[in-house]
mmCIF file of C-alpha atoms in Angstrom:
data_model
loop_
_atom_site.group_PDB
_atom_site.id
_atom_site.type_symbol
_atom_site.label_atom_id
_atom_site.label_comp_id
_atom_site.label_asym_id
_atom_site.label_seq_id
_atom_site.Cartn_x
_atom_site.Cartn_y
_atom_site.Cartn_z
ATOM 1 C CA MET H 432 24.481 -19.291 -18.448
ATOM 2 C CA PHE H 433 26.215 -17.711 -15.451
ATOM 3 C CA ASN H 434 26.441 -14.282 -17.080
ATOM 4 C CA VAL H 435 23.147 -14.389 -19.008
ATOM 5 C CA TYR H 436 20.184 -12.527 -17.551
ATOM 6 C CA ALA H 437 16.521 -12.053 -18.462
ATOM 7 C CA HIS H 438 14.997 -8.656 -19.145
ATOM 8 C CA ARG H 439 12.026 -7.222 -20.994
ATOM 9 C CA TYR H 440 12.425 -5.763 -24.455
ATOM 10 C CA GLY H 441 13.435 -2.096 -24.187
ATOM 11 C CA PHE H 442 14.495 -2.378 -20.534
ATOM 12 C CA ARG H 443 18.096 -2.558 -19.348
ATOM 13 C CA ASN H 444 17.209 -3.975 -15.970
ATOM 14 C CA PRO H 445 17.069 -7.678 -15.110
ATOM 15 C CA TYR H 446 13.522 -9.007 -14.778
ATOM 16 C CA PHE H 447 12.661 -10.625 -11.427
ATOM 17 C CA THR H 448 12.250 -14.275 -12.478
ATOM 18 C CA GLN H 449 11.025 -15.801 -9.235
ATOM 19 C CA PHE H 450 10.827 -19.594 -9.374
ATOM 20 C CA CYS H 451 10.183 -22.608 -7.158
ATOM 21 C CA ASP H 452 10.055 -26.376 -7.502
ATOM 22 C CA GLY H 453 6.280 -26.496 -7.988
ATOM 23 C CA ARG H 454 5.847 -29.514 -5.715
ATOM 24 C CA THR H 455 6.858 -28.733 -2.148
ATOM 25 C CA VAL H 456 6.652 -24.970 -2.763
ATOM 26 C CA THR H 457 4.471 -23.022 -5.189
ATOM 27 C CA CYS H 458 4.838 -19.406 -6.259
ATOM 28 C CA GLN H 459 3.665 -16.909 -8.860
ATOM 29 C CA GLY H 460 6.698 -17.501 -11.073
ATOM 30 C CA MET H 461 8.300 -20.410 -12.881
ATOM 31 C CA SER H 462 7.834 -23.976 -11.684
ATOM 32 C CA GLN H 463 10.850 -26.285 -11.902
ATOM 33 C CA TRP H 464 8.737 -29.360 -12.547
ATOM 34 C CA GLY H 465 6.489 -27.382 -14.852
ATOM 35 C CA THR H 466 9.524 -26.666 -17.019
ATOM 36 C CA VAL H 467 10.180 -30.410 -17.259
ATOM 37 C CA TYR H 468 6.705 -30.882 -18.701
ATOM 38 C CA LEU H 469 7.178 -28.025 -21.180
ATOM 39 C CA ALA H 470 10.624 -29.253 -22.206
ATOM 40 C CA ASN H 471 9.134 -32.670 -22.906
ATOM 41 C CA GLN H 472 6.652 -30.908 -25.200
ATOM 42 C CA GLY H 473 9.571 -29.497 -27.188
ATOM 43 C CA TYR H 474 9.598 -25.968 -25.764
ATOM 44 C CA SER H 475 12.913 -24.103 -26.090
ATOM 45 C CA ALA H 476 14.468 -22.336 -23.079
ATOM 46 C CA ILE H 477 13.270 -18.881 -24.131
ATOM 47 C CA ARG H 478 9.798 -20.207 -24.963
ATOM 48 C CA ILE H 479 9.586 -21.755 -21.481
ATOM 49 C CA LEU H 480 10.576 -18.434 -19.912
ATOM 50 C CA ARG H 481 7.952 -16.610 -21.961
ATOM 51 C CA TYR H 482 5.354 -19.162 -20.880
ATOM 52 C CA TYR H 483 5.792 -18.033 -17.267
ATOM 53 C CA TYR H 484 6.845 -14.415 -17.761
ATOM 54 C CA PRO H 485 6.015 -11.632 -20.267
ATOM 55 C CA ASP H 486 6.091 -12.453 -23.980
ATOM 56 C CA ASP H 487 8.753 -9.804 -24.620
ATOM 57 C CA LEU H 488 11.278 -11.397 -22.254
ATOM 58 C CA MET H 489 14.801 -11.564 -23.700
ATOM 59 C CA LEU H 490 18.120 -13.112 -22.653
ATOM 60 C CA THR H 491 21.244 -10.952 -22.710
ATOM 61 C CA GLN H 492 24.870 -11.672 -21.865
ATOM 62 C CA THR H 493 26.800 -9.330 -19.602
ATOM 63 C CA ASP H 494 30.175 -9.108 -17.917
ATOM 64 C CA ASN H 495 28.824 -6.786 -15.211
ATOM 65 C CA ILE H 496 28.417 -9.305 -12.383
ATOM 66 C CA ALA H 497 28.275 -8.356 -8.723
ATOM 67 C CA GLY H 498 26.464 -8.988 -5.474
ATOM 68 C CA ILE H 499 25.887 -12.699 -5.985
ATOM 69 C CA THR H 500 23.856 -14.123 -3.113
ATOM 70 C CA SER H 501 23.793 -17.672 -1.784
ATOM 71 C CA SER H 502 21.007 -20.099 -1.017
ATOM 72 C CA PHE H 503 20.363 -21.463 2.467
ATOM 73 C CA PRO H 504 23.338 -23.703 3.292
ATOM 74 C CA GLY H 505 21.086 -26.582 4.365
ATOM 75 C CA GLU H 506 21.964 -26.474 8.041
ATOM 76 C CA SER H 507 20.847 -23.900 10.606
ATOM 77 C CA LEU H 508 23.478 -21.501 11.935
ATOM 78 C CA ARG H 509 23.598 -21.051 15.684
ATOM 79 C CA LEU H 510 25.868 -20.204 18.598
ATOM 80 C CA GLY H 511 29.222 -21.897 17.887
ATOM 81 C CA SER H 512 28.772 -22.227 14.111
ATOM 82 C CA GLU H 513 31.709 -21.086 11.992
ATOM 83 C CA GLY H 514 32.517 -20.438 8.342
ATOM 84 C CA ALA H 515 31.723 -18.369 5.284
ATOM 85 C CA ASP H 516 27.951 -18.666 5.729
ATOM 86 C CA VAL H 517 28.194 -17.154 9.214
ATOM 87 C CA ARG H 518 30.367 -14.327 7.876
ATOM 88 C CA ARG H 519 27.814 -13.609 5.169
ATOM 89 C CA ILE H 520 24.993 -13.369 7.701
ATOM 90 C CA GLN H 521 27.125 -11.086 9.886
ATOM 91 C CA ASN H 522 27.901 -8.752 6.996
ATOM 92 C CA ASP H 523 24.288 -8.747 5.807
ATOM 93 C CA LEU H 524 23.000 -7.884 9.285
ATOM 94 C CA ASN H 525 25.529 -5.087 9.634
ATOM 95 C CA ARG H 526 24.313 -3.617 6.326
ATOM 96 C CA ILE H 527 20.653 -4.017 7.305
ATOM 97 C CA ARG H 528 21.457 -2.254 10.599
ATOM 98 C CA ALA H 529 22.070 0.987 8.675
ATOM 99 C CA ASN H 530 18.327 1.090 7.991
ATOM 100 C CA TYR H 531 17.158 -0.752 11.113
ATOM 101 C CA PRO H 532 19.394 0.678 13.879
ATOM 102 C CA LEU H 533 17.734 -1.374 16.628
ATOM 103 C CA ILE H 534 19.809 -4.307 15.379
ATOM 104 C CA PRO H 535 23.040 -4.341 17.424
ATOM 105 C CA ALA H 536 26.323 -4.093 15.536
ATOM 106 C CA ILE H 537 28.446 -7.186 14.994
ATOM 107 C CA TRP H 538 31.821 -5.564 15.513
ATOM 108 C CA ASN H 539 33.862 -8.649 14.739
ATOM 109 C CA ALA H 540 32.355 -10.226 11.612
ATOM 110 C CA ASP H 541 34.888 -13.046 11.599
ATOM 111 C CA GLY H 542 32.707 -15.995 10.625
ATOM 112 C CA VAL H 543 32.278 -17.181 14.215
ATOM 113 C CA PHE H 544 28.691 -17.224 15.515
ATOM 114 C CA GLY H 545 29.110 -15.671 18.944
ATOM 115 C CA LEU H 546 26.829 -13.822 21.362
ATOM 116 C CA GLU H 547 27.033 -10.590 19.306
ATOM 117 C CA THR H 548 25.730 -12.408 16.258
ATOM 118 C CA GLN H 549 23.066 -14.219 18.261
ATOM 119 C CA ASN H 550 21.784 -10.917 19.696
ATOM 120 C CA ALA H 551 21.713 -9.328 16.236
ATOM 121 C CA VAL H 552 19.807 -12.310 14.824
ATOM 122 C CA MET H 553 17.282 -12.255 17.673
ATOM 123 C CA THR H 554 16.634 -8.537 17.222
ATOM 124 C CA PHE H 555 16.208 -9.014 13.467
ATOM 125 C CA GLN H 556 13.741 -11.848 14.119
ATOM 126 C CA ARG H 557 11.697 -9.677 16.485
ATOM 127 C CA ILE H 558 11.540 -6.828 13.978
ATOM 128 C CA PHE H 559 10.322 -9.111 11.203
ATOM 129 C CA ASN H 560 7.954 -11.246 13.288
ATOM 130 C CA LEU H 561 10.002 -14.439 13.261
ATOM 131 C CA PRO H 562 10.526 -16.736 16.288
ATOM 132 C CA ALA H 563 13.244 -14.882 18.220
ATOM 133 C CA ASN H 564 15.444 -17.871 19.037
ATOM 134 C CA GLY H 565 18.749 -16.521 17.676
ATOM 135 C CA VAL H 566 19.033 -19.419 15.218
ATOM 136 C CA VAL H 567 19.379 -18.761 11.487
ATOM 137 C CA ASN H 568 17.142 -21.436 10.022
ATOM 138 C CA GLN H 569 15.872 -21.338 6.441
ATOM 139 C CA ALA H 570 13.084 -18.860 7.187
ATOM 140 C CA THR H 571 15.467 -16.439 8.919
ATOM 141 C CA TRP H 572 18.158 -16.900 6.251
ATOM 142 C CA ASN H 573 15.669 -16.109 3.484
ATOM 143 C CA LYS H 574 14.305 -13.084 5.331
ATOM 144 C CA ILE H 575 17.798 -11.694 5.961
ATOM 145 C CA SER H 576 18.602 -12.179 2.265
ATOM 146 C CA SER H 577 15.345 -10.507 1.251
ATOM 147 C CA ILE H 578 15.811 -7.470 3.492
ATOM 148 C CA PHE H 579 19.488 -7.148 2.599
ATOM 149 C CA THR H 580 18.478 -7.025 -1.063
ATOM 150 C CA ALA H 581 15.766 -4.517 -0.228
ATOM 151 C CA VAL H 582 18.045 -2.082 1.573
ATOM 152 C CA SER H 583 21.034 -2.437 -0.724
ATOM 153 C CA ARG H 584 19.962 -3.326 -4.211
ATOM 154 C CA ILE H 585 16.290 -2.474 -4.196
ATOM 155 C CA ALA H 586 17.776 0.920 -3.486
ATOM 156 C CA GLU H 587 18.068 0.734 -7.257
ATOM 157 C CA LEU H 588 14.295 0.687 -7.331
ATOM 158 C CA ASN H 589 14.378 3.074 -10.246
ATOM 159 C CA GLY H 590 15.175 -0.217 -11.944
ATOM 160 C CA GLU H 591 11.994 -1.156 -13.648
ATOM 161 C CA GLY H 592 10.847 2.424 -13.318
ATOM 162 C CA ILE H 593 12.982 3.525 -16.247
ATOM 163 C CA ARG H 594 9.889 3.880 -18.425
ATOM 164 C CA TYR H 595 7.735 5.536 -15.824
ATOM 165 C CA THR H 596 8.146 7.632 -12.699
ATOM 166 C CA ILE H 597 6.287 7.613 -9.414
ATOM 167 C CA GLY H 598 5.050 11.177 -9.112
ATOM 168 C CA GLN H 599 3.442 13.103 -6.276
ATOM 169 C CA THR H 600 -0.167 12.417 -7.285
ATOM 170 C CA PRO H 601 -1.630 8.922 -7.667
ATOM 171 C CA PRO H 602 -3.299 8.121 -11.013
ATOM 172 C CA ASN H 603 -6.978 8.989 -11.336
ATOM 173 C CA VAL H 604 -7.940 5.569 -12.711
ATOM 174 C CA THR H 605 -9.455 2.397 -11.295
ATOM 175 C CA LEU H 606 -7.763 -0.919 -12.014
ATOM 176 C CA SER H 607 -9.575 -4.253 -11.914
ATOM 177 C CA MET H 608 -9.355 -7.730 -13.444
ATOM 178 C CA GLY H 609 -8.432 -7.406 -17.111
ATOM 179 C CA SER H 610 -6.988 -3.898 -16.906
ATOM 180 C CA LYS H 611 -3.794 -3.424 -18.906
ATOM 181 C CA GLY H 612 -1.124 -0.840 -19.553
ATOM 182 C CA GLN H 613 1.135 1.667 -17.887
ATOM 183 C CA TYR H 614 -0.929 2.156 -14.736
ATOM 184 C CA VAL H 615 -1.033 -1.577 -14.114
ATOM 185 C CA LEU H 616 2.769 -1.673 -14.435
ATOM 186 C CA GLU H 617 3.022 1.170 -11.933
ATOM 187 C CA MET H 618 0.745 -0.650 -9.493
ATOM 188 C CA GLN H 619 2.784 -3.865 -9.898
ATOM 189 C CA PHE H 620 6.017 -1.943 -9.376
ATOM 190 C CA LEU H 621 4.713 -0.400 -6.141
ATOM 191 C CA MET H 622 3.233 -3.683 -4.941
ATOM 192 C CA ASN H 623 6.538 -5.536 -5.279
ATOM 193 C CA ILE H 624 8.427 -2.864 -3.350
ATOM 194 C CA ILE H 625 5.850 -3.033 -0.579
ATOM 195 C CA ALA H 626 5.871 -6.854 -0.623
ATOM 196 C CA ALA H 627 9.586 -6.829 0.237
ATOM 197 C CA PHE H 628 8.741 -5.213 3.595
ATOM 198 C CA HIS H 629 5.266 -6.587 4.315
ATOM 199 C CA PRO H 630 5.288 -10.405 4.157
ATOM 200 C CA SER H 631 1.494 -10.672 4.026
ATOM 201 C CA VAL H 632 1.518 -8.937 0.621
ATOM 202 C CA PRO H 633 2.548 -11.347 -2.173
ATOM 203 C CA PHE H 634 4.843 -10.409 -5.036
ATOM 204 C CA VAL H 635 3.308 -10.077 -8.500
ATOM 205 C CA ILE H 636 4.670 -10.490 -12.011
ATOM 206 C CA LYS H 637 5.229 -7.128 -13.679
ATOM 207 C CA ASP H 638 3.585 -7.773 -17.030
ATOM 208 C CA GLY H 639 1.200 -4.819 -17.351
ATOM 209 C CA THR H 640 -1.897 -7.026 -17.094
ATOM 210 C CA PHE H 641 -4.148 -7.113 -14.016
ATOM 211 C CA GLY H 642 -4.678 -10.813 -13.426
ATOM 212 C CA GLU H 643 -5.729 -13.085 -10.596
ATOM 213 C CA SER H 644 -2.358 -12.857 -8.803
ATOM 214 C CA ASP H 645 -2.651 -9.048 -8.867
ATOM 215 C CA ARG H 646 -6.167 -9.207 -7.442
ATOM 216 C CA ARG H 647 -4.917 -11.421 -4.589
ATOM 217 C CA ALA H 648 -1.997 -9.067 -3.900
ATOM 218 C CA VAL H 649 -4.281 -6.020 -3.884
ATOM 219 C CA THR H 650 -6.707 -7.812 -1.571
ATOM 220 C CA GLU H 651 -3.929 -8.679 0.888
ATOM 221 C CA PHE H 652 -2.585 -5.127 0.707
ATOM 222 C CA GLN H 653 -6.051 -3.772 1.509
ATOM 223 C CA ARG H 654 -6.391 -6.157 4.461
ATOM 224 C CA GLU H 655 -2.904 -5.291 5.724
ATOM 225 C CA PHE H 656 -3.695 -1.556 5.756
ATOM 226 C CA ASN H 657 -7.358 -1.744 6.816
ATOM 227 C CA LEU H 658 -8.809 -0.567 3.522
ATOM 228 C CA PRO H 659 -12.096 -1.674 1.962
ATOM 229 C CA VAL H 660 -11.319 -5.134 0.552
ATOM 230 C CA THR H 661 -12.439 -4.901 -3.068
ATOM 231 C CA GLY H 662 -9.526 -6.411 -5.000
ATOM 232 C CA ASN H 663 -9.616 -3.329 -7.225
ATOM 233 C CA VAL H 664 -7.256 -0.348 -7.174
ATOM 234 C CA GLY H 665 -9.352 2.779 -6.814
ATOM 235 C CA PRO H 666 -8.540 6.195 -5.304
ATOM 236 C CA ILE H 667 -8.321 4.972 -1.689
ATOM 237 C CA THR H 668 -5.982 2.114 -2.569
ATOM 238 C CA TRP H 669 -3.860 4.270 -4.908
ATOM 239 C CA ASN H 670 -3.399 6.844 -2.143
ATOM 240 C CA LYS H 671 -2.336 4.169 0.334
ATOM 241 C CA LEU H 672 0.045 2.545 -2.173
ATOM 242 C CA TYR H 673 1.746 5.907 -2.646
ATOM 243 C CA ALA H 674 1.833 6.611 1.097
ATOM 244 C CA VAL H 675 3.385 3.227 1.957
ATOM 245 C CA TYR H 676 5.867 3.526 -0.912
ATOM 246 C CA ARG H 677 6.961 6.973 0.296
ATOM 247 C CA GLY H 678 7.365 5.599 3.811
ATOM 248 C CA ILE H 679 9.669 2.881 2.491
ATOM 249 C CA ARG H 680 11.630 5.409 0.446
ATOM 250 C CA GLU H 681 12.131 7.556 3.518
ATOM 251 C CA ASN H 682 13.233 4.705 5.785
ATOM 252 C CA VAL H 683 15.351 2.806 3.258
ATOM 253 C CA GLN H 684 16.777 5.981 1.723
ATOM 254 C CA ILE H 685 15.980 4.992 -1.848
ATOM 255 C CA PRO H 686 17.361 7.566 -4.279
ATOM 256 C CA GLU H 687 15.178 9.254 -6.884
#
């Protein structure tokens, strides 16, 4: 299934199928051990996916494969480490530097973890509120991967926006538990962009339905930006969502 990807019916873009093991780590997406239970109940692969994600999820085969990322190698990278994992971190940090110029350049990205790399890692950790020890542990590895994706591929943020556009004026509607439709999708789209840059804001599943995970994300967004904490998306929250989104667009240079 290397070249098979999930997407929603009518969309060309891959759907973000976040998952975790469901035991040591929980998340809003698919649970590895939950799939074992469903498989034992006779669920097919696509039915399992639709259990966790929207009902119109489809699987499509493609030969357009690029930008494959790697999981944490299992061992922290530090001064003196060598190899392909070090080179990947060096290249990722150099790309992130284009949007976060405080990060010093790693002029010799040769797969050897030297002082240049250590300084770049420490600066990255300071920017993103991680312990600034210059060691790439799992938390730092994951954050580098997340921000690299944000500044390089989330620059394709038009992605799931193919069916709608983010205009100049926020919608004049209020969203709350149970709301459904286009405006909920827009809110979820904005929330996930913002979540990539503000760790306190959780990601949500873009399914067009305002559920409990959306309420939690909205609540955390409101706390993060000192808004009235209602869990609903009214005019004040819409305006702030748009303002934060525009700030990200400006700093990350996301194309229209």
